[in-house]
Amino acid sequence: MNTIETEDRFSPEYQDELRASVRAEQDRRSASQADIAKLVGESYSTFSAWLNNTYKGNNGKVAANVERWLESAKERETMAAALPGKIGFQPTPTAEHMLSVCQFAQTAPDVVVIAGGAGVGKTTAFQHYQKTSSNVWLITMEPSTATMVKMMREIAYLMGVQERADAGLSRAIGRKVRGTGGLMIVDEAQHLCTEALDQLRVFNDRDGIGIGIVIGGNETVYARLEGDGRKPAFAQLFSRLGMRHTQPKPRDKDISTLIAAWGISETRQTKLLTTIARKPGALRLMTKTLQLATMLAAGTGGERGYEHIRAAYERLTAEQMPVEA
C-alpha cells in the first residue's frame, strides 16, 4: 500500500471513528496514552498528536497502525474468551508432598531438594506455597543467572534489596531475611554453577540468618549434588541437605486428579489424556492440550470431546495419535 492509497482509505471521518475507538479502549483498560502508543507501535509524540488531530505528518500511516492494533486486540479478546478458565492449584499427591517438604524446610529450617521431570508440578506447588505462607521468596533461575554474582543480583532484585557492591550482596540479603523465619525457593536451579549452589547454603548456615532453602529443578540438579557430594566443592552443601524429593514422572493419581478437575469422566477422553500426561511434558502438556481442545470446540460451537483433544495434541506436537476404538 502506497502513501496516497493509505491517505485515501483513511478519510478524516474514518480516522475520527478510530480515535473514538482508541479512547474507548483506553478507558476500558485504564491505560495512558503512552501505554497505547507502545501497543500501536508509534512514538508517544506522534500518537498523541494524531489522537488530538494535530499531527502534521502522514496521518494515514498512523491510522493504519491504529486500525491494525484495534483489530488484533479484538481478535485476541475473542480468543481469550474461548480459553477455559484456569482450574487453579489442585492438591495432587505429588503437590501435597512437595508442599510438606517446603514446610519442613521453612520450619526446621533446613536445606532441601525438590527435583523432577518437566511438567510434574514443581513450579505450581512452589507458587501455591508462596501464596499461602508468610516470608517466602520464590526466585527462578535461568542461563543468564548461572554465576554466583548474577544469581545474587537476581535474588536481591526480587527481594527489593538495594546494594550496589557485589561484595556486599550476601550481607545485604542476610539482613533482609534475618529473623523472618522465612523460606527461599530457588527454582530451575539446574542452571546454577557450583559456586552459586554452594552460596545458597550460607543463608541457612550463617549465624543469625537461618532461613530454609529449597533447591528446585530438573533431575540433573540432584544428580549433580549426589554425584559430586563427596567432592570438596559440594561437600559442605551436600552434607547439609535434609529432605530430598525426586520424581521423574507424575503419579497416576496426579493425572486422574487433574482430569477430574477439568470435569472429564468419559472413558475415551480419560484414556487419551492419561496417555498424553505420560509423555514428555507430562501434566503441563496435558493442560495445554485441554486448553487448545476447548478453543477448537468453541470454534465449532460444540462441546469439547475426544476428537478435539486428539486434534489439539497433534497440533501441539505434530505427533499422530492412534484412534481409540
PDB file of C-alpha atoms in Angstrom:
ATOM      1  CA  MET A   1       0.000   0.000   0.000  1.00  0.00           C
ATOM      2  CA  ASN A   2       1.483   3.361  -1.023  1.00  0.00           C
ATOM      3  CA  THR A   3       1.058   6.663   0.804  1.00  0.00           C
ATOM      4  CA  ILE A   4      -1.667   8.002  -1.478  1.00  0.00           C
ATOM      5  CA  GLU A   5      -3.742   4.801  -1.168  1.00  0.00           C
ATOM      6  CA  THR A   6      -3.313   4.882   2.608  1.00  0.00           C
ATOM      7  CA  GLU A   7      -4.427   8.505   2.879  1.00  0.00           C
ATOM      8  CA  ASP A   8      -7.389   7.911   0.540  1.00  0.00           C
ATOM      9  CA  ARG A   9      -8.642   4.906   2.527  1.00  0.00           C
ATOM     10  CA  PHE A  10      -8.358   6.643   5.889  1.00  0.00           C
ATOM     11  CA  SER A  11     -10.696   9.567   5.409  1.00  0.00           C
ATOM     12  CA  PRO A  12     -10.937  12.242   8.130  1.00  0.00           C
ATOM     13  CA  GLU A  13     -14.318  10.851   9.136  1.00  0.00           C
ATOM     14  CA  TYR A  14     -12.982   7.303   9.466  1.00  0.00           C
ATOM     15  CA  GLN A  15      -9.962   8.500  11.438  1.00  0.00           C
ATOM     16  CA  ASP A  16     -12.320  10.262  13.858  1.00  0.00           C
ATOM     17  CA  GLU A  17     -14.068   6.902  14.332  1.00  0.00           C
ATOM     18  CA  LEU A  18     -10.721   5.275  15.031  1.00  0.00           C
ATOM     19  CA  ARG A  19      -9.872   7.983  17.570  1.00  0.00           C
ATOM     20  CA  ALA A  20     -13.164   7.373  19.357  1.00  0.00           C
ATOM     21  CA  SER A  21     -12.455   3.625  19.404  1.00  0.00           C
ATOM     22  CA  VAL A  22      -8.959   4.208  20.797  1.00  0.00           C
ATOM     23  CA  ARG A  23     -10.297   6.433  23.597  1.00  0.00           C
ATOM     24  CA  ALA A  24     -12.943   3.869  24.483  1.00  0.00           C
ATOM     25  CA  GLU A  25     -10.323   1.117  24.590  1.00  0.00           C
ATOM     26  CA  GLN A  26      -8.008   3.340  26.626  1.00  0.00           C
ATOM     27  CA  ASP A  27     -10.761   3.939  29.196  1.00  0.00           C
ATOM     28  CA  ARG A  28     -11.643   0.252  29.327  1.00  0.00           C
ATOM     29  CA  ARG A  29      -8.038  -0.668  30.047  1.00  0.00           C
ATOM     30  CA  SER A  30      -7.405   2.329  32.327  1.00  0.00           C
ATOM     31  CA  ALA A  31      -4.293   2.895  30.233  1.00  0.00           C
ATOM     32  CA  SER A  32      -2.313   6.031  29.468  1.00  0.00           C
ATOM     33  CA  GLN A  33      -1.703   7.415  26.006  1.00  0.00           C
ATOM     34  CA  ALA A  34       1.921   6.333  26.368  1.00  0.00           C
ATOM     35  CA  ASP A  35       0.774   2.765  27.061  1.00  0.00           C
ATOM     36  CA  ILE A  36      -1.444   2.706  23.971  1.00  0.00           C
ATOM     37  CA  ALA A  37       1.263   4.283  21.815  1.00  0.00           C
ATOM     38  CA  LYS A  38       3.586   1.370  22.648  1.00  0.00           C
ATOM     39  CA  LEU A  39       0.895  -1.149  21.732  1.00  0.00           C
ATOM     40  CA  VAL A  40       0.184   0.642  18.454  1.00  0.00           C
ATOM     41  CA  GLY A  41       3.889   0.792  17.629  1.00  0.00           C
ATOM     42  CA  GLU A  42       4.180   4.581  17.372  1.00  0.00           C
ATOM     43  CA  SER A  43       6.210   7.077  19.374  1.00  0.00           C
ATOM     44  CA  TYR A  44       4.259   8.855  22.092  1.00  0.00           C
ATOM     45  CA  SER A  45       4.617  12.272  20.444  1.00  0.00           C
ATOM     46  CA  THR A  46       3.364  11.006  17.082  1.00  0.00           C
ATOM     47  CA  PHE A  47       0.489   9.028  18.555  1.00  0.00           C
ATOM     48  CA  SER A  48      -0.601  11.825  20.886  1.00  0.00           C
ATOM     49  CA  ALA A  49      -0.617  14.364  18.048  1.00  0.00           C
ATOM     50  CA  TRP A  50      -2.614  12.001  15.824  1.00  0.00           C
ATOM     51  CA  LEU A  51      -5.109  11.276  18.621  1.00  0.00           C
ATOM     52  CA  ASN A  52      -5.633  15.014  19.125  1.00  0.00           C
ATOM     53  CA  ASN A  53      -5.885  15.590  15.364  1.00  0.00           C
ATOM     54  CA  THR A  54      -2.855  17.877  15.315  1.00  0.00           C
ATOM     55  CA  TYR A  55      -0.302  15.605  13.623  1.00  0.00           C
ATOM     56  CA  LYS A  56       1.388  17.230  10.620  1.00  0.00           C
ATOM     57  CA  GLY A  57       2.866  14.034   9.197  1.00  0.00           C
ATOM     58  CA  ASN A  58       1.295  11.085   7.391  1.00  0.00           C
ATOM     59  CA  ASN A  59      -1.939  10.638   9.329  1.00  0.00           C
ATOM     60  CA  GLY A  60      -2.992   7.739   7.127  1.00  0.00           C
ATOM     61  CA  LYS A  61       0.087   5.743   8.127  1.00  0.00           C
ATOM     62  CA  VAL A  62      -0.613   6.244  11.829  1.00  0.00           C
ATOM     63  CA  ALA A  63      -4.284   5.417  11.303  1.00  0.00           C
ATOM     64  CA  ALA A  64      -3.315   2.178   9.572  1.00  0.00           C
ATOM     65  CA  ASN A  65      -1.244   1.144  12.596  1.00  0.00           C
ATOM     66  CA  VAL A  66      -4.091   2.096  14.938  1.00  0.00           C
ATOM     67  CA  GLU A  67      -6.615   0.125  12.905  1.00  0.00           C
ATOM     68  CA  ARG A  68      -4.336  -2.906  12.859  1.00  0.00           C
ATOM     69  CA  TRP A  69      -3.910  -2.742  16.631  1.00  0.00           C
ATOM     70  CA  LEU A  70      -7.639  -2.372  17.297  1.00  0.00           C
ATOM     71  CA  GLU A  71      -8.437  -5.359  15.080  1.00  0.00           C
ATOM     72  CA  SER A  72      -5.738  -7.561  16.594  1.00  0.00           C
ATOM     73  CA  ALA A  73      -6.808  -6.572  20.125  1.00  0.00           C
ATOM     74  CA  LYS A  74     -10.368  -7.621  19.316  1.00  0.00           C
ATOM     75  CA  GLU A  75      -9.166 -10.941  17.883  1.00  0.00           C
ATOM     76  CA  ARG A  76      -7.056 -11.637  20.980  1.00  0.00           C
ATOM     77  CA  GLU A  77     -10.000 -10.816  23.220  1.00  0.00           C
ATOM     78  CA  THR A  78     -12.202 -13.232  21.291  1.00  0.00           C
ATOM     79  CA  MET A  79      -9.540 -15.938  21.552  1.00  0.00           C
ATOM     80  CA  ALA A  80      -9.059 -15.288  25.263  1.00  0.00           C
ATOM     81  CA  ALA A  81     -12.802 -15.614  25.831  1.00  0.00           C
ATOM     82  CA  ALA A  82     -12.682 -19.053  24.209  1.00  0.00           C
ATOM     83  CA  LEU A  83      -9.930 -20.221  26.557  1.00  0.00           C
ATOM     84  CA  PRO A  84     -11.162 -22.182  29.568  1.00  0.00           C
ATOM     85  CA  GLY A  85     -10.815 -20.652  32.991  1.00  0.00           C
ATOM     86  CA  LYS A  86      -7.836 -21.856  34.982  1.00  0.00           C
ATOM     87  CA  ILE A  87      -8.669 -24.708  37.312  1.00  0.00           C
ATOM     88  CA  GLY A  88      -6.216 -23.387  39.867  1.00  0.00           C
ATOM     89  CA  PHE A  89      -3.987 -25.349  42.184  1.00  0.00           C
ATOM     90  CA  GLN A  90      -5.008 -28.985  42.626  1.00  0.00           C
ATOM     91  CA  PRO A  91      -3.869 -30.996  45.677  1.00  0.00           C
ATOM     92  CA  THR A  92      -2.407 -33.938  43.808  1.00  0.00           C
ATOM     93  CA  PRO A  93      -0.380 -36.456  45.849  1.00  0.00           C
ATOM     94  CA  THR A  94       2.845 -35.102  44.370  1.00  0.00           C
ATOM     95  CA  ALA A  95       1.889 -31.485  45.066  1.00  0.00           C
ATOM     96  CA  GLU A  96       0.928 -32.304  48.640  1.00  0.00           C
ATOM     97  CA  HIS A  97       4.267 -33.989  49.248  1.00  0.00           C
ATOM     98  CA  MET A  98       6.197 -31.083  47.724  1.00  0.00           C
ATOM     99  CA  LEU A  99       4.301 -28.667  49.959  1.00  0.00           C
ATOM    100  CA  SER A 100       5.187 -30.739  53.024  1.00  0.00           C
ATOM    101  CA  VAL A 101       8.872 -30.667  52.025  1.00  0.00           C
ATOM    102  CA  CYS A 102       8.707 -26.876  51.687  1.00  0.00           C
ATOM    103  CA  GLN A 103       7.011 -26.611  55.081  1.00  0.00           C
ATOM    104  CA  PHE A 104       9.704 -28.769  56.667  1.00  0.00           C
ATOM    105  CA  ALA A 105      12.442 -26.639  55.127  1.00  0.00           C
ATOM    106  CA  GLN A 106      10.899 -23.436  56.484  1.00  0.00           C
ATOM    107  CA  THR A 107      10.109 -24.827  59.934  1.00  0.00           C
ATOM    108  CA  ALA A 108      13.385 -26.674  60.580  1.00  0.00           C
ATOM    109  CA  PRO A 109      14.956 -24.529  58.982  1.00  0.00           C
ATOM    110  CA  ASP A 110      16.844 -26.753  56.542  1.00  0.00           C
ATOM    111  CA  VAL A 111      18.142 -27.102  53.006  1.00  0.00           C
ATOM    112  CA  VAL A 112      16.035 -29.453  50.855  1.00  0.00           C
ATOM    113  CA  VAL A 113      15.985 -30.548  47.239  1.00  0.00           C
ATOM    114  CA  ILE A 114      12.878 -30.991  45.077  1.00  0.00           C
ATOM    115  CA  ALA A 115      13.809 -32.331  41.669  1.00  0.00           C
ATOM    116  CA  GLY A 116      11.637 -33.758  38.942  1.00  0.00           C
ATOM    117  CA  GLY A 117      10.879 -34.071  35.282  1.00  0.00           C
ATOM    118  CA  ALA A 118       9.219 -31.360  33.251  1.00  0.00           C
ATOM    119  CA  GLY A 119       5.535 -30.992  33.961  1.00  0.00           C
ATOM    120  CA  VAL A 120       5.278 -32.897  37.255  1.00  0.00           C
ATOM    121  CA  GLY A 121       4.060 -29.746  39.025  1.00  0.00           C
ATOM    122  CA  LYS A 122       7.105 -28.327  40.834  1.00  0.00           C
ATOM    123  CA  THR A 123       6.591 -24.689  39.926  1.00  0.00           C
ATOM    124  CA  THR A 124       2.837 -24.822  40.537  1.00  0.00           C
ATOM    125  CA  ALA A 125       3.461 -26.240  44.017  1.00  0.00           C
ATOM    126  CA  PHE A 126       6.118 -23.601  44.735  1.00  0.00           C
ATOM    127  CA  GLN A 127       3.781 -20.794  43.667  1.00  0.00           C
ATOM    128  CA  HIS A 128       0.967 -22.156  45.816  1.00  0.00           C
ATOM    129  CA  TYR A 129       3.224 -22.446  48.854  1.00  0.00           C
ATOM    130  CA  GLN A 130       4.387 -18.862  48.392  1.00  0.00           C
ATOM    131  CA  LYS A 131       0.789 -17.603  48.141  1.00  0.00           C
ATOM    132  CA  THR A 132      -0.318 -19.431  51.265  1.00  0.00           C
ATOM    133  CA  SER A 133       2.719 -18.881  53.510  1.00  0.00           C
ATOM    134  CA  SER A 134       4.482 -15.877  55.025  1.00  0.00           C
ATOM    135  CA  ASN A 135       8.011 -14.719  54.225  1.00  0.00           C
ATOM    136  CA  VAL A 136       8.516 -16.971  51.221  1.00  0.00           C
ATOM    137  CA  TRP A 137      10.667 -15.779  48.327  1.00  0.00           C
ATOM    138  CA  LEU A 138      10.430 -17.629  45.019  1.00  0.00           C
ATOM    139  CA  ILE A 139      13.346 -16.961  42.688  1.00  0.00           C
ATOM    140  CA  THR A 140      13.527 -18.572  39.256  1.00  0.00           C
ATOM    141  CA  MET A 141      16.944 -19.074  37.720  1.00  0.00           C
ATOM    142  CA  GLU A 142      17.829 -19.122  34.032  1.00  0.00           C
ATOM    143  CA  PRO A 143      21.009 -19.487  31.967  1.00  0.00           C
ATOM    144  CA  SER A 144      21.721 -15.759  32.320  1.00  0.00           C
ATOM    145  CA  THR A 145      21.814 -16.056  36.145  1.00  0.00           C
ATOM    146  CA  ALA A 146      24.136 -19.074  36.269  1.00  0.00           C
ATOM    147  CA  THR A 147      27.050 -17.443  38.070  1.00  0.00           C
ATOM    148  CA  MET A 148      27.119 -16.689  41.784  1.00  0.00           C
ATOM    149  CA  VAL A 149      27.104 -12.900  41.390  1.00  0.00           C
ATOM    150  CA  LYS A 150      24.291 -12.895  38.827  1.00  0.00           C
ATOM    151  CA  MET A 151      22.255 -15.241  40.994  1.00  0.00           C
ATOM    152  CA  MET A 152      22.758 -12.955  43.978  1.00  0.00           C
ATOM    153  CA  ARG A 153      21.766  -9.934  41.905  1.00  0.00           C
ATOM    154  CA  GLU A 154      18.544 -11.682  40.895  1.00  0.00           C
ATOM    155  CA  ILE A 155      17.759 -12.647  44.489  1.00  0.00           C
ATOM    156  CA  ALA A 156      18.431  -9.091  45.680  1.00  0.00           C
ATOM    157  CA  TYR A 157      16.230  -7.615  42.948  1.00  0.00           C
ATOM    158  CA  LEU A 158      13.272  -9.865  43.714  1.00  0.00           C
ATOM    159  CA  MET A 159      13.616  -9.214  47.449  1.00  0.00           C
ATOM    160  CA  GLY A 160      13.820  -5.458  46.955  1.00  0.00           C
ATOM    161  CA  VAL A 161      17.337  -5.323  48.382  1.00  0.00           C
ATOM    162  CA  GLN A 162      19.346  -2.253  47.364  1.00  0.00           C
ATOM    163  CA  GLU A 163      23.083  -2.979  47.208  1.00  0.00           C
ATOM    164  CA  ARG A 164      25.463  -1.683  44.546  1.00  0.00           C
ATOM    165  CA  ALA A 165      28.618  -3.563  45.528  1.00  0.00           C
ATOM    166  CA  ASP A 166      28.752  -7.222  44.529  1.00  0.00           C
ATOM    167  CA  ALA A 167      30.822  -7.982  47.623  1.00  0.00           C
ATOM    168  CA  GLY A 168      28.021  -6.684  49.837  1.00  0.00           C
ATOM    169  CA  LEU A 169      25.179  -8.693  48.302  1.00  0.00           C
ATOM    170  CA  SER A 170      25.379 -11.636  50.705  1.00  0.00           C
ATOM    171  CA  ARG A 171      25.323  -9.390  53.779  1.00  0.00           C
ATOM    172  CA  ALA A 172      22.513  -7.226  52.384  1.00  0.00           C
ATOM    173  CA  ILE A 173      20.332 -10.235  51.584  1.00  0.00           C
ATOM    174  CA  GLY A 174      21.194 -11.689  55.004  1.00  0.00           C
ATOM    175  CA  ARG A 175      19.956  -8.510  56.705  1.00  0.00           C
ATOM    176  CA  LYS A 176      16.719  -8.724  54.710  1.00  0.00           C
ATOM    177  CA  VAL A 177      15.874 -12.291  55.744  1.00  0.00           C
ATOM    178  CA  ARG A 178      17.376 -12.414  59.263  1.00  0.00           C
ATOM    179  CA  GLY A 179      14.766 -13.109  61.912  1.00  0.00           C
ATOM    180  CA  THR A 180      11.933 -13.707  59.412  1.00  0.00           C
ATOM    181  CA  GLY A 181      11.728 -17.492  59.767  1.00  0.00           C
ATOM    182  CA  GLY A 182      11.400 -17.382  56.009  1.00  0.00           C
ATOM    183  CA  LEU A 183      11.971 -19.689  53.087  1.00  0.00           C
ATOM    184  CA  MET A 184      13.936 -19.083  49.892  1.00  0.00           C
ATOM    185  CA  ILE A 185      12.794 -21.276  46.997  1.00  0.00           C
ATOM    186  CA  VAL A 186      15.283 -21.313  44.135  1.00  0.00           C
ATOM    187  CA  ASP A 187      13.561 -22.857  41.117  1.00  0.00           C
ATOM    188  CA  GLU A 188      15.277 -24.027  37.902  1.00  0.00           C
ATOM    189  CA  ALA A 189      18.474 -24.423  39.953  1.00  0.00           C
ATOM    190  CA  GLN A 190      19.970 -26.752  37.338  1.00  0.00           C
ATOM    191  CA  HIS A 191      21.174 -23.587  35.606  1.00  0.00           C
ATOM    192  CA  LEU A 192      23.404 -22.607  38.538  1.00  0.00           C
ATOM    193  CA  CYS A 193      27.137 -23.205  38.681  1.00  0.00           C
ATOM    194  CA  THR A 194      28.769 -24.993  41.618  1.00  0.00           C
ATOM    195  CA  GLU A 195      29.795 -21.737  43.323  1.00  0.00           C
ATOM    196  CA  ALA A 196      26.252 -20.366  43.104  1.00  0.00           C
ATOM    197  CA  LEU A 197      24.690 -23.534  44.536  1.00  0.00           C
ATOM    198  CA  ASP A 198      27.113 -23.503  47.444  1.00  0.00           C
ATOM    199  CA  GLN A 199      26.348 -19.837  48.125  1.00  0.00           C
ATOM    200  CA  LEU A 200      22.737 -20.786  48.922  1.00  0.00           C
ATOM    201  CA  ARG A 201      23.993 -22.751  51.921  1.00  0.00           C
ATOM    202  CA  VAL A 202      25.171 -19.512  53.529  1.00  0.00           C
ATOM    203  CA  PHE A 203      21.613 -18.255  54.085  1.00  0.00           C
ATOM    204  CA  ASN A 204      20.789 -21.395  56.040  1.00  0.00           C
ATOM    205  CA  ASP A 205      24.128 -21.896  57.751  1.00  0.00           C
ATOM    206  CA  ARG A 206      25.194 -18.416  58.806  1.00  0.00           C
ATOM    207  CA  ASP A 207      24.548 -17.496  62.448  1.00  0.00           C
ATOM    208  CA  GLY A 208      21.534 -15.281  62.904  1.00  0.00           C
ATOM    209  CA  ILE A 209      20.072 -15.862  59.419  1.00  0.00           C
ATOM    210  CA  GLY A 210      18.902 -19.451  59.420  1.00  0.00           C
ATOM    211  CA  ILE A 211      16.151 -19.399  56.791  1.00  0.00           C
ATOM    212  CA  GLY A 212      15.035 -22.508  54.934  1.00  0.00           C
ATOM    213  CA  ILE A 213      16.259 -23.162  51.412  1.00  0.00           C
ATOM    214  CA  VAL A 214      14.514 -25.167  48.690  1.00  0.00           C
ATOM    215  CA  ILE A 215      16.694 -26.079  45.729  1.00  0.00           C
ATOM    216  CA  GLY A 216      14.271 -26.938  42.937  1.00  0.00           C
ATOM    217  CA  GLY A 217      14.878 -28.011  39.377  1.00  0.00           C
ATOM    218  CA  ASN A 218      15.010 -30.896  36.986  1.00  0.00           C
ATOM    219  CA  GLU A 219      16.622 -34.215  37.790  1.00  0.00           C
ATOM    220  CA  THR A 220      20.091 -33.040  36.778  1.00  0.00           C
ATOM    221  CA  VAL A 221      20.361 -30.698  39.753  1.00  0.00           C
ATOM    222  CA  TYR A 222      20.018 -33.554  42.235  1.00  0.00           C
ATOM    223  CA  ALA A 223      22.260 -35.801  40.132  1.00  0.00           C
ATOM    224  CA  ARG A 224      24.968 -33.132  40.374  1.00  0.00           C
ATOM    225  CA  LEU A 225      24.570 -32.768  44.127  1.00  0.00           C
ATOM    226  CA  GLU A 226      24.530 -36.512  44.725  1.00  0.00           C
ATOM    227  CA  GLY A 227      27.257 -37.394  42.244  1.00  0.00           C
ATOM    228  CA  ASP A 228      29.599 -34.632  43.362  1.00  0.00           C
ATOM    229  CA  GLY A 229      28.559 -34.652  47.021  1.00  0.00           C
ATOM    230  CA  ARG A 230      31.846 -36.048  48.238  1.00  0.00           C
ATOM    231  CA  LYS A 231      33.961 -33.592  46.296  1.00  0.00           C
ATOM    232  CA  PRO A 232      35.207 -30.555  48.207  1.00  0.00           C
ATOM    233  CA  ALA A 233      33.198 -28.151  46.038  1.00  0.00           C
ATOM    234  CA  PHE A 234      29.894 -29.789  47.048  1.00  0.00           C
ATOM    235  CA  ALA A 235      30.748 -31.473  50.357  1.00  0.00           C
ATOM    236  CA  GLN A 236      29.527 -28.696  52.651  1.00  0.00           C
ATOM    237  CA  LEU A 237      26.267 -28.245  50.761  1.00  0.00           C
ATOM    238  CA  PHE A 238      25.506 -31.932  50.228  1.00  0.00           C
ATOM    239  CA  SER A 239      26.166 -32.791  53.883  1.00  0.00           C
ATOM    240  CA  ARG A 240      23.537 -30.219  54.926  1.00  0.00           C
ATOM    241  CA  LEU A 241      20.754 -31.476  52.673  1.00  0.00           C
ATOM    242  CA  GLY A 242      17.703 -32.538  54.626  1.00  0.00           C
ATOM    243  CA  MET A 243      14.675 -33.947  52.816  1.00  0.00           C
ATOM    244  CA  ARG A 244      15.112 -34.894  49.174  1.00  0.00           C
ATOM    245  CA  HIS A 245      12.250 -35.408  46.757  1.00  0.00           C
ATOM    246  CA  THR A 246      12.965 -36.651  43.243  1.00  0.00           C
ATOM    247  CA  GLN A 247      10.288 -37.682  40.767  1.00  0.00           C
ATOM    248  CA  PRO A 248      10.783 -38.131  37.022  1.00  0.00           C
ATOM    249  CA  LYS A 249       7.102 -38.546  36.088  1.00  0.00           C
ATOM    250  CA  PRO A 250       3.669 -37.721  37.519  1.00  0.00           C
ATOM    251  CA  ARG A 251       1.871 -40.381  39.540  1.00  0.00           C
ATOM    252  CA  ASP A 252      -1.299 -41.985  38.225  1.00  0.00           C
ATOM    253  CA  LYS A 253      -3.293 -40.222  40.939  1.00  0.00           C
ATOM    254  CA  ASP A 254      -1.810 -36.868  39.895  1.00  0.00           C
ATOM    255  CA  ILE A 255      -3.125 -37.415  36.384  1.00  0.00           C
ATOM    256  CA  SER A 256      -6.580 -38.593  37.446  1.00  0.00           C
ATOM    257  CA  THR A 257      -6.941 -35.688  39.908  1.00  0.00           C
ATOM    258  CA  LEU A 258      -6.302 -33.102  37.188  1.00  0.00           C
ATOM    259  CA  ILE A 259      -8.553 -34.832  34.669  1.00  0.00           C
ATOM    260  CA  ALA A 260     -11.367 -34.825  37.226  1.00  0.00           C
ATOM    261  CA  ALA A 261     -10.702 -31.141  37.980  1.00  0.00           C
ATOM    262  CA  TRP A 262     -11.372 -30.408  34.307  1.00  0.00           C
ATOM    263  CA  GLY A 263     -14.749 -32.102  34.682  1.00  0.00           C
ATOM    264  CA  ILE A 264     -13.870 -35.023  32.409  1.00  0.00           C
ATOM    265  CA  SER A 265     -15.164 -38.516  33.168  1.00  0.00           C
ATOM    266  CA  GLU A 266     -15.812 -40.012  29.726  1.00  0.00           C
ATOM    267  CA  THR A 267     -13.682 -43.140  29.288  1.00  0.00           C
ATOM    268  CA  ARG A 268     -12.142 -42.433  25.857  1.00  0.00           C
ATOM    269  CA  GLN A 269     -11.155 -38.901  26.804  1.00  0.00           C
ATOM    270  CA  THR A 270      -9.707 -40.065  30.114  1.00  0.00           C
ATOM    271  CA  LYS A 271      -7.593 -42.740  28.428  1.00  0.00           C
ATOM    272  CA  LEU A 272      -6.316 -40.310  25.810  1.00  0.00           C
ATOM    273  CA  LEU A 273      -5.431 -37.644  28.377  1.00  0.00           C
ATOM    274  CA  THR A 274      -3.679 -40.219  30.571  1.00  0.00           C
ATOM    275  CA  THR A 275      -1.568 -41.269  27.591  1.00  0.00           C
ATOM    276  CA  ILE A 276      -0.689 -37.636  26.878  1.00  0.00           C
ATOM    277  CA  ALA A 277       0.217 -36.950  30.520  1.00  0.00           C
ATOM    278  CA  ARG A 278       2.719 -39.820  30.460  1.00  0.00           C
ATOM    279  CA  LYS A 279       4.632 -38.281  27.576  1.00  0.00           C
ATOM    280  CA  PRO A 280       7.465 -35.722  27.920  1.00  0.00           C
ATOM    281  CA  GLY A 281       5.899 -32.535  29.237  1.00  0.00           C
ATOM    282  CA  ALA A 282       3.556 -34.546  31.450  1.00  0.00           C
ATOM    283  CA  LEU A 283       0.818 -32.566  33.217  1.00  0.00           C
ATOM    284  CA  ARG A 284       1.832 -29.307  31.547  1.00  0.00           C
ATOM    285  CA  LEU A 285       1.381 -30.857  28.107  1.00  0.00           C
ATOM    286  CA  MET A 286      -1.967 -32.311  29.114  1.00  0.00           C
ATOM    287  CA  THR A 287      -3.157 -28.904  30.343  1.00  0.00           C
ATOM    288  CA  LYS A 288      -2.054 -27.137  27.156  1.00  0.00           C
ATOM    289  CA  THR A 289      -3.808 -29.823  25.116  1.00  0.00           C
ATOM    290  CA  LEU A 290      -7.054 -29.309  27.023  1.00  0.00           C
ATOM    291  CA  GLN A 291      -6.854 -25.537  26.609  1.00  0.00           C
ATOM    292  CA  LEU A 292      -6.412 -25.826  22.857  1.00  0.00           C
ATOM    293  CA  ALA A 293      -9.090 -28.530  22.628  1.00  0.00           C
ATOM    294  CA  THR A 294     -11.539 -26.209  24.374  1.00  0.00           C
ATOM    295  CA  MET A 295     -10.759 -23.463  21.860  1.00  0.00           C
ATOM    296  CA  LEU A 296     -11.229 -25.852  18.940  1.00  0.00           C
ATOM    297  CA  ALA A 297     -14.582 -26.938  20.331  1.00  0.00           C
ATOM    298  CA  ALA A 298     -15.675 -23.328  20.836  1.00  0.00           C
ATOM    299  CA  GLY A 299     -14.816 -22.614  17.216  1.00  0.00           C
ATOM    300  CA  THR A 300     -17.304 -25.248  16.053  1.00  0.00           C
ATOM    301  CA  GLY A 301     -19.959 -24.271  18.576  1.00  0.00           C
ATOM    302  CA  GLY A 302     -19.890 -27.682  20.227  1.00  0.00           C
ATOM    303  CA  GLU A 303     -18.711 -29.242  23.459  1.00  0.00           C
ATOM    304  CA  ARG A 304     -15.145 -30.412  23.871  1.00  0.00           C
ATOM    305  CA  GLY A 305     -14.809 -34.087  23.040  1.00  0.00           C
ATOM    306  CA  TYR A 306     -12.354 -36.848  22.208  1.00  0.00           C
ATOM    307  CA  GLU A 307     -11.662 -35.635  18.665  1.00  0.00           C
ATOM    308  CA  HIS A 308     -10.953 -32.094  19.853  1.00  0.00           C
ATOM    309  CA  ILE A 309      -8.425 -33.387  22.384  1.00  0.00           C
ATOM    310  CA  ARG A 310      -6.769 -35.615  19.809  1.00  0.00           C
ATOM    311  CA  ALA A 311      -6.598 -32.809  17.235  1.00  0.00           C
ATOM    312  CA  ALA A 312      -5.219 -30.382  19.831  1.00  0.00           C
ATOM    313  CA  TYR A 313      -2.447 -32.759  20.848  1.00  0.00           C
ATOM    314  CA  GLU A 314      -1.454 -33.363  17.215  1.00  0.00           C
ATOM    315  CA  ARG A 315      -1.314 -29.611  16.561  1.00  0.00           C
ATOM    316  CA  LEU A 316       0.866 -29.029  19.595  1.00  0.00           C
ATOM    317  CA  THR A 317       3.304 -31.860  18.949  1.00  0.00           C
ATOM    318  CA  ALA A 318       2.964 -32.836  15.278  1.00  0.00           C
ATOM    319  CA  GLU A 319       2.638 -36.402  16.551  1.00  0.00           C
ATOM    320  CA  GLN A 320      -0.170 -38.575  15.237  1.00  0.00           C
ATOM    321  CA  MET A 321      -2.189 -40.281  17.957  1.00  0.00           C
ATOM    322  CA  PRO A 322      -3.775 -43.662  17.266  1.00  0.00           C
ATOM    323  CA  VAL A 323      -7.561 -43.502  17.230  1.00  0.00           C
ATOM    324  CA  GLU A 324      -9.124 -45.103  20.296  1.00  0.00           C
ATOM    325  CA  ALA A 325     -11.877 -47.515  19.379  1.00  0.00           C
TER     326      ALA A 325
END
